[in-house]
Amino acid sequence: MKIMIIGVFGRAGRAIYREAKRRGHDVVGVAPRRHKHPVVDQLILKDIQALSKDDVKGFDAVIDAVGGWSPQTQVVHTLGLAHVIALLQDTKTRYLKVGGANTLYTDPEHRHQLQEDKRYYPRYMQDLCLAHSIGWQQLKDSQGVMWTYVTPPYNFDPEGRATGHYQVTGDEYFPTPDPSDGQNDYISYSDYAKGMIDIVESHQYIGQQITLFSGNNPDPSQRY
């Protein structure tokens, strides 16, 4: 399959790139500038908002793994996402977005999200939460786009070992009274990448928000 990874030099992008290449896919990375690692054979040096319809033409899937943490860069989750939606509208190319766990619902009626719990997302993280929430709403409101919003759990470990195992759940997470107990809120980047490429290959979960998790946090005292 031909796969584009936007944000290929970020931590999630690198893991997804390695997994896709390991399986023999034709992978093209996108980044605003070149990094030393990983070595990306096919690279488009562009900001996400500078991509054109010609750039994304002919891909089976576009995986959006961009990250923006500062007020200046968080627009990748809103304006950047909206730009990719426009490029892929009414095409056969899938759009898979690395989502934010803050958007998960914490009640069956879907009136509250995890970002409202300050034990998980304190005040200084609320701007980033808002950016993810706006982007998620834009995706839900889109028409003619084959999207999947792939959320990691709260504890998303860049250094965790690859177990080769993960579970798929939906758009809900019901937190326990103690956020530090690490119950069913953990996955390593490697296992998340495996799940992401599995989803691409299986053509599943179109038009859905899903969560990939591998189980309990192996070190509950550690937040990632």
Coordinates of C-alpha atoms in Angstrom, one line a residue:
M1 CA 0.0 0.0 0.0
K2 CA 1.0 3.6 -0.5
I3 CA 1.0 5.5 2.8
M4 CA 1.8 9.1 3.6
I5 CA 2.9 10.0 7.2
I6 CA 2.6 13.7 8.1
G7 CA 4.9 14.5 11.0
V8 CA 7.2 11.6 10.1
F9 CA 10.0 12.9 12.4
G10 CA 7.9 13.2 15.6
R11 CA 7.9 10.4 18.1
A12 CA 4.6 8.8 16.9
G13 CA 5.4 9.5 13.3
R14 CA 8.8 7.7 13.6
A15 CA 7.2 4.6 15.2
I16 CA 4.5 4.4 12.6
Y17 CA 7.0 4.9 9.8
R18 CA 9.2 2.1 11.0
E19 CA 6.2 -0.3 11.3
A20 CA 4.9 0.6 7.8
K21 CA 8.4 0.1 6.3
R22 CA 8.9 -3.2 8.1
R23 CA 5.8 -4.5 6.5
G24 CA 6.9 -3.5 3.0
H25 CA 4.6 -0.6 2.3
D26 CA 5.5 2.3 0.0
V27 CA 5.9 5.1 2.6
V28 CA 6.3 8.9 2.0
G29 CA 7.0 11.2 4.9
V30 CA 6.0 14.8 5.3
A31 CA 7.8 17.3 7.5
P32 CA 8.7 21.0 7.4
R33 CA 12.4 20.2 7.7
R34 CA 14.7 17.2 7.5
H35 CA 16.0 15.3 10.6
K36 CA 18.8 12.8 10.9
H37 CA 16.5 10.0 12.1
P38 CA 14.8 8.0 10.8
V39 CA 16.3 8.0 7.3
V40 CA 13.3 8.7 5.1
D41 CA 13.8 7.6 1.5
Q42 CA 10.8 9.6 0.2
L43 CA 10.3 12.9 1.9
I44 CA 8.1 15.9 1.1
L45 CA 9.5 19.0 2.8
K46 CA 6.4 21.0 3.5
D47 CA 4.3 22.3 6.3
I48 CA 1.0 20.5 6.7
Q49 CA -0.9 23.5 5.5
A50 CA 1.3 23.8 2.4
L51 CA 0.3 20.3 1.0
S52 CA -1.5 20.3 -2.3
K53 CA -4.0 17.9 -3.9
D54 CA -1.2 16.7 -6.1
D55 CA 0.9 15.8 -3.1
V56 CA -1.7 13.5 -1.6
K57 CA -3.0 12.1 -4.9
G58 CA -2.8 8.3 -5.3
F59 CA -2.3 7.4 -1.6
D60 CA -4.2 4.6 0.0
A61 CA -3.9 6.3 3.4
V62 CA -2.7 9.5 4.9
I63 CA -1.7 9.2 8.6
D64 CA -1.6 12.6 10.4
A65 CA 0.9 12.2 13.3
V66 CA 1.8 15.9 13.7
G67 CA 2.3 17.3 17.1
G68 CA 2.0 20.9 18.3
W69 CA 2.5 21.7 22.0
S70 CA 2.9 25.5 22.1
P71 CA 0.3 28.2 21.3
Q72 CA 2.2 28.9 18.1
T73 CA 2.2 25.3 16.8
Q74 CA -1.1 23.9 18.1
V75 CA -2.8 25.1 14.9
V76 CA -1.7 21.9 13.3
H77 CA -4.5 20.2 15.2
T78 CA -7.1 22.6 13.8
L79 CA -6.1 24.5 10.7
G80 CA -3.8 21.7 9.6
L81 CA -6.4 19.1 10.1
A82 CA -9.0 21.2 8.3
H83 CA -6.6 21.6 5.3
V84 CA -6.1 17.8 5.0
I85 CA -9.8 17.2 5.2
A86 CA -10.3 19.6 2.3
L87 CA -7.5 17.8 0.3
L88 CA -9.0 14.4 0.8
Q89 CA -12.7 15.2 0.4
D90 CA -14.5 12.9 -2.1
T91 CA -11.4 10.8 -2.7
K92 CA -10.8 7.2 -1.9
T93 CA -7.8 8.0 0.4
R94 CA -8.3 7.2 4.0
Y95 CA -7.3 9.8 6.6
L96 CA -6.1 8.5 10.0
K97 CA -5.5 11.1 12.7
V98 CA -3.4 10.4 15.8
G99 CA -5.9 11.8 18.4
G100 CA -5.8 13.2 21.9
A101 CA -6.9 11.1 24.9
N102 CA -8.4 14.3 26.3
T103 CA -11.3 13.9 23.8
L104 CA -12.5 10.6 25.3
Y105 CA -15.9 10.7 26.9
T106 CA -16.2 9.9 30.6
D107 CA -19.9 9.2 30.8
P108 CA -22.3 7.0 28.8
E109 CA -24.3 10.1 27.7
H110 CA -21.2 11.7 26.2
R111 CA -21.7 15.0 28.0
H112 CA -18.2 15.1 29.6
Q113 CA -14.7 14.5 28.3
L114 CA -11.5 13.4 30.1
Q115 CA -10.0 16.9 29.6
E116 CA -12.5 18.2 32.2
D117 CA -10.8 16.2 34.9
K118 CA -8.0 18.4 36.2
R119 CA -6.2 15.4 37.7
Y120 CA -5.5 14.3 34.2
Y121 CA -5.3 17.6 32.4
P122 CA -4.4 20.6 34.6
R123 CA -4.9 24.2 33.6
Y124 CA -1.6 24.5 31.7
M125 CA -2.8 21.8 29.3
Q126 CA -6.2 23.2 28.5
D127 CA -5.1 25.2 25.4
L128 CA -3.8 22.0 23.8
C129 CA -6.9 20.1 24.9
L130 CA -9.0 22.8 23.2
A131 CA -7.0 22.5 20.0
H132 CA -7.6 18.7 19.9
S133 CA -11.3 19.1 20.7
I134 CA -11.8 21.6 17.9
G135 CA -10.0 19.3 15.4
W136 CA -12.0 16.3 16.5
Q137 CA -15.2 18.2 16.0
Q138 CA -14.1 19.3 12.6
L139 CA -13.4 15.7 11.7
K140 CA -16.8 14.6 12.9
D141 CA -18.5 17.3 11.0
S142 CA -16.7 16.6 7.7
Q143 CA -18.4 15.1 4.7
G144 CA -17.0 12.8 2.0
V145 CA -13.8 11.9 4.0
M146 CA -13.0 8.3 5.0
W147 CA -11.5 9.2 8.4
T148 CA -10.6 7.4 11.6
Y149 CA -9.6 9.2 14.8
V150 CA -7.1 6.8 16.5
T151 CA -6.7 7.8 20.1
P152 CA -4.0 6.5 22.4
P153 CA -4.8 6.2 26.1
Y154 CA -3.7 8.7 28.7
N155 CA -0.3 7.0 29.3
F156 CA 1.4 6.9 25.8
D157 CA 4.9 5.7 26.4
P158 CA 7.6 6.6 23.8
E159 CA 10.2 4.3 25.4
G160 CA 7.9 1.3 26.2
R161 CA 8.7 -2.1 24.8
A162 CA 6.9 -3.6 21.9
T163 CA 4.7 -6.4 23.1
G164 CA 2.9 -7.0 19.8
H165 CA -0.4 -6.9 21.6
Y166 CA -3.1 -4.3 22.0
Q167 CA -6.8 -3.9 22.3
V168 CA -9.3 -1.7 20.5
T169 CA -12.1 0.1 22.3
G170 CA -14.3 3.1 21.4
D171 CA -14.5 6.7 22.4
E172 CA -15.1 6.3 26.1
Y173 CA -12.8 6.0 29.1
F174 CA -14.2 5.8 32.6
P175 CA -11.4 7.0 35.0
T176 CA -10.9 5.4 38.4
P177 CA -10.8 7.5 41.5
D178 CA -7.0 7.5 41.5
P179 CA -5.5 8.5 38.1
S180 CA -2.1 7.0 39.2
D181 CA -3.4 3.4 39.4
G182 CA -2.8 3.0 35.7
Q183 CA -5.8 0.8 34.9
N184 CA -6.2 0.1 31.2
D185 CA -4.7 3.5 30.2
Y186 CA -1.3 2.5 28.7
I187 CA 0.3 1.7 25.4
S188 CA 3.8 2.0 24.0
Y189 CA 4.4 3.9 20.8
S190 CA 5.6 0.7 19.2
D191 CA 2.3 -1.2 19.9
Y192 CA 0.3 1.9 18.9
A193 CA 2.1 1.9 15.6
K194 CA 1.3 -1.7 15.0
G195 CA -2.3 -1.0 15.7
M196 CA -2.3 1.9 13.3
I197 CA -0.9 -0.1 10.4
D198 CA -3.2 -3.0 11.2
I199 CA -6.2 -0.6 10.8
V200 CA -4.8 0.7 7.5
E201 CA -4.4 -2.8 6.1
S202 CA -7.8 -4.1 7.4
H203 CA -9.8 -1.1 6.2
Q204 CA -11.6 -1.0 9.5
Y205 CA -13.2 1.7 11.7
I206 CA -14.0 4.2 9.0
G207 CA -15.9 7.2 10.4
Q208 CA -15.1 6.2 14.0
Q209 CA -13.1 7.3 17.0
I210 CA -11.3 4.4 18.5
T211 CA -8.7 3.9 21.3
L212 CA -5.8 1.6 21.2
F213 CA -4.5 0.4 24.6
S214 CA -2.4 -2.6 25.8
G215 CA -3.5 -2.7 29.4
N216 CA -2.3 -1.3 32.7
N217 CA 0.6 1.2 33.1
P218 CA 3.6 -1.0 34.1
D219 CA 4.9 1.9 36.3
P220 CA 1.8 3.7 37.8
S221 CA 4.0 6.3 39.3
Q222 CA 5.2 7.4 35.9
R223 CA 3.2 9.7 33.6
Y224 CA 4.0 10.0 29.9

